[in-house]
Amino acid sequence: MPKKKKDEYQEWLKQDFSNLFEALPLKEHQRHYLRSRWLDQVLWMEGRAGRARDMHYKLRLTTILGGVIIPALVSLNFVDLGNKQLKQALSASTFILSQVVAISAAGEQFFNYGERWRHYRRGVESLKTQGWQYFELSGPYHTFKTHEEAFHSFAGQVEDVLQRDVEVYATQVTQAKKEGDKKDEAPQANGRVSETPRPSPEVPRKP
């Protein structure tokens, strides 16, 4: 999805929910929570999910297409084309493309964009589900007569979702990257393991 369309969608989502908040019979501090906590997290996770998805697709597609093209280029290198410059160009193209594929595969493994995308998508959909159930007083809120009565229960559910989101990110999303790092580590000639520090895993921000 182009960046402009993403921005338009987020602006529409923000405006749509803001109008809905104003229509609910709530106190001002409760509306403030909906805007500054629930909606802010929904928009933030939407953005993160979209960026992770785009990077995942780009890197995976580059790796797949490059993996298909490289064997063809390699086979052409063994064909007598009768043109030295063309043969040199093919050799250079094969080398460059192989490096691009290797970098794309390494980047996807290190940053784990696919799992990040799924993680943020699950999180934002959970928040949206809680929001719509609260707005409609359905699901876990069906026993409440008014939105004001259901607000404390809703806020508790939202905080539970966000807390689980942080815990899942810390345990599952970063675990795959750590396992990939361990596979890439190799003992040095003197028997010692590389002491290069690993980057700290990124944890979703809290407003």
Coordinates of C-alpha atoms in Angstrom, one line a residue:
M1 CA 0.0 0.0 0.0
P2 CA 1.5 3.4 -1.0
K3 CA 2.5 5.7 1.9
K4 CA -0.1 8.3 0.9
K5 CA -2.9 5.8 1.1
K6 CA -1.6 4.6 4.5
D7 CA -1.6 8.1 5.8
E8 CA -5.1 8.7 4.4
Y9 CA -6.4 5.5 6.0
Q10 CA -4.9 6.4 9.4
E11 CA -6.4 9.9 9.3
W12 CA -9.8 8.5 8.3
L13 CA -9.5 5.9 11.2
K14 CA -8.6 8.6 13.7
Q15 CA -11.4 10.9 12.6
D16 CA -14.0 8.1 12.5
F17 CA -13.2 7.0 16.0
S18 CA -12.9 10.6 17.3
N19 CA -16.5 11.2 16.1
L20 CA -17.6 8.0 17.7
F21 CA -16.0 9.0 21.0
E22 CA -17.9 12.3 21.0
A23 CA -21.2 10.5 20.6
L24 CA -20.7 8.3 23.6
P25 CA -22.1 9.5 27.0
L26 CA -18.8 9.6 28.7
K27 CA -16.9 11.9 31.0
E28 CA -14.1 14.0 29.5
H29 CA -11.3 12.0 31.2
Q30 CA -12.8 8.8 29.8
R31 CA -12.8 10.2 26.3
H32 CA -9.3 11.3 26.9
Y33 CA -8.3 7.7 27.7
L34 CA -10.0 6.5 24.5
R35 CA -8.1 9.1 22.4
S36 CA -4.7 9.0 24.1
R37 CA -4.4 5.4 25.1
W38 CA -6.7 3.1 23.1
L39 CA -6.7 5.0 19.8
D40 CA -3.1 6.0 20.0
Q41 CA -2.1 2.4 20.4
V42 CA -4.4 1.3 17.5
L43 CA -2.8 3.8 15.1
W44 CA 0.7 3.1 16.3
M45 CA 0.3 -0.7 15.9
E46 CA -1.4 -0.2 12.5
G47 CA 1.7 1.8 11.3
R48 CA 4.2 -0.7 12.7
A49 CA 2.3 -3.7 11.2
G50 CA 2.2 -2.0 7.8
R51 CA 5.9 -1.1 7.7
A52 CA 6.9 -4.6 8.9
R53 CA 4.6 -6.2 6.2
D54 CA 6.1 -4.0 3.5
M55 CA 9.7 -4.8 4.5
H56 CA 8.9 -8.5 4.8
Y57 CA 7.4 -8.7 1.3
K58 CA 10.2 -6.7 -0.3
L59 CA 13.0 -8.8 1.3
R60 CA 11.3 -12.1 0.6
L61 CA 10.4 -11.2 -3.0
T62 CA 14.0 -10.0 -3.6
T63 CA 15.3 -13.3 -2.2
I64 CA 12.9 -15.5 -4.2
L65 CA 13.4 -13.7 -7.5
G66 CA 17.1 -13.5 -7.1
G67 CA 17.2 -17.2 -6.3
V68 CA 15.4 -17.9 -9.5
I69 CA 17.6 -15.6 -11.7
I70 CA 21.0 -16.5 -10.3
P71 CA 21.1 -20.1 -11.6
A72 CA 20.2 -18.8 -15.1
L73 CA 23.0 -16.2 -15.0
V74 CA 25.5 -18.9 -13.7
S75 CA 24.6 -21.2 -16.6
L76 CA 25.2 -18.4 -19.1
N77 CA 28.7 -17.8 -17.7
F78 CA 29.6 -21.3 -19.0
V79 CA 28.3 -20.6 -22.5
D80 CA 30.7 -19.3 -25.1
L81 CA 29.0 -16.0 -26.1
G82 CA 31.9 -14.8 -28.3
N83 CA 31.8 -11.5 -26.6
K84 CA 34.3 -10.8 -23.8
Q85 CA 32.6 -7.7 -22.5
L86 CA 29.2 -9.4 -22.3
K87 CA 30.7 -12.3 -20.4
Q88 CA 32.3 -9.9 -18.0
A89 CA 29.0 -8.1 -17.5
L90 CA 27.3 -11.4 -16.8
S91 CA 29.9 -12.4 -14.3
A92 CA 29.6 -9.0 -12.5
S93 CA 25.8 -9.2 -12.6
T94 CA 25.8 -12.7 -11.1
F95 CA 28.1 -11.6 -8.3
I96 CA 26.1 -8.4 -7.5
L97 CA 22.8 -10.2 -7.6
S98 CA 24.1 -13.0 -5.3
Q99 CA 25.2 -10.3 -2.8
V100 CA 21.8 -8.6 -2.9
V101 CA 20.0 -11.9 -2.3
A102 CA 22.4 -12.7 0.6
I103 CA 21.8 -9.3 2.2
S104 CA 18.0 -9.6 1.7
A105 CA 17.9 -13.0 3.3
A106 CA 20.2 -11.9 6.2
G107 CA 18.1 -8.8 6.8
E108 CA 14.9 -10.7 6.9
Q109 CA 16.4 -13.2 9.4
F110 CA 17.9 -10.6 11.6
F111 CA 15.0 -8.1 11.8
N112 CA 12.3 -10.9 11.6
Y113 CA 9.9 -8.6 9.8
G114 CA 7.4 -11.4 9.1
E115 CA 6.9 -12.3 12.7
R116 CA 6.8 -8.6 13.7
W117 CA 4.1 -8.0 11.1
R118 CA 2.0 -10.9 12.5
H119 CA 2.6 -9.8 16.0
Y120 CA 1.5 -6.2 15.5
R121 CA -1.5 -7.3 13.4
R122 CA -2.7 -9.6 16.1
G123 CA -2.3 -6.8 18.7
V124 CA -4.1 -4.2 16.7
E125 CA -7.0 -6.5 15.9
S126 CA -7.4 -7.5 19.5
L127 CA -7.6 -3.8 20.5
K128 CA -10.1 -3.1 17.7
T129 CA -12.2 -6.1 18.8
Q130 CA -12.3 -4.8 22.4
G131 CA -13.2 -1.3 21.1
W132 CA -16.1 -2.4 19.0
Q133 CA -17.4 -4.7 21.7
Y134 CA -17.3 -1.8 24.1
F135 CA -19.0 0.6 21.7
E136 CA -21.8 -1.9 21.0
L137 CA -21.9 -3.1 24.7
S138 CA -21.6 -6.7 23.4
G139 CA -19.3 -9.6 24.3
P140 CA -17.8 -9.1 27.8
Y141 CA -19.7 -5.8 28.1
H142 CA -23.2 -7.0 27.4
T143 CA -24.2 -7.0 31.1
F144 CA -23.6 -3.3 31.4
K145 CA -26.4 -0.8 30.8
T146 CA -24.3 2.2 29.8
H147 CA -20.8 2.9 28.4
E148 CA -19.9 4.7 31.6
E149 CA -20.6 1.7 33.7
A150 CA -18.6 -0.5 31.3
F151 CA -15.6 1.9 31.0
H152 CA -13.5 0.5 33.9
S153 CA -13.9 -3.1 32.6
F154 CA -13.0 -1.9 29.1
A155 CA -9.9 0.0 30.4
G156 CA -8.8 -3.1 32.2
Q157 CA -9.2 -5.3 29.1
V158 CA -7.2 -2.8 27.0
E159 CA -4.3 -2.8 29.5
D160 CA -4.3 -6.6 29.6
V161 CA -4.1 -6.7 25.8
L162 CA -1.1 -4.2 25.9
Q163 CA 0.6 -6.1 28.7
R164 CA 0.3 -9.4 26.8
D165 CA 1.5 -7.6 23.7
V166 CA 4.8 -6.6 25.4
E167 CA 5.3 -10.0 26.9
V168 CA 4.7 -11.9 23.7
Y169 CA 7.0 -9.6 21.8
A170 CA 9.7 -10.1 24.4
T171 CA 9.4 -13.9 24.4
Q172 CA 8.4 -14.9 20.9
V173 CA 9.4 -12.3 18.4
T174 CA 12.9 -11.7 19.7
Q175 CA 13.4 -15.5 20.4
A176 CA 13.6 -16.3 16.7
K177 CA 16.2 -13.6 16.1
K178 CA 18.3 -14.8 19.0
E179 CA 18.2 -18.4 17.6
G180 CA 19.3 -17.0 14.3
D181 CA 22.2 -15.1 15.9
K182 CA 23.3 -18.3 17.7
K183 CA 23.4 -20.2 14.4
D184 CA 25.5 -17.5 12.8
E185 CA 28.1 -17.4 15.6
A186 CA 31.3 -19.3 14.9
P187 CA 34.3 -19.9 17.1
Q188 CA 37.4 -17.9 16.2
A189 CA 40.7 -19.5 15.4
N190 CA 41.8 -19.3 19.1
G191 CA 38.6 -21.1 20.2
R192 CA 36.9 -17.9 21.5
V193 CA 33.5 -16.8 20.3
S194 CA 33.0 -13.4 18.7
E195 CA 32.4 -10.8 21.4
T196 CA 30.5 -8.4 19.1
P197 CA 27.5 -7.3 21.2
R198 CA 24.0 -8.0 19.8
P199 CA 21.6 -5.1 19.3
S200 CA 19.0 -4.8 22.0
P201 CA 15.5 -6.0 20.8
E202 CA 13.1 -3.2 20.1
V203 CA 10.1 -3.2 22.5
P204 CA 6.8 -1.5 21.6
R205 CA 6.6 2.0 23.1
K206 CA 4.1 3.0 25.7
P207 CA 2.5 6.4 25.5

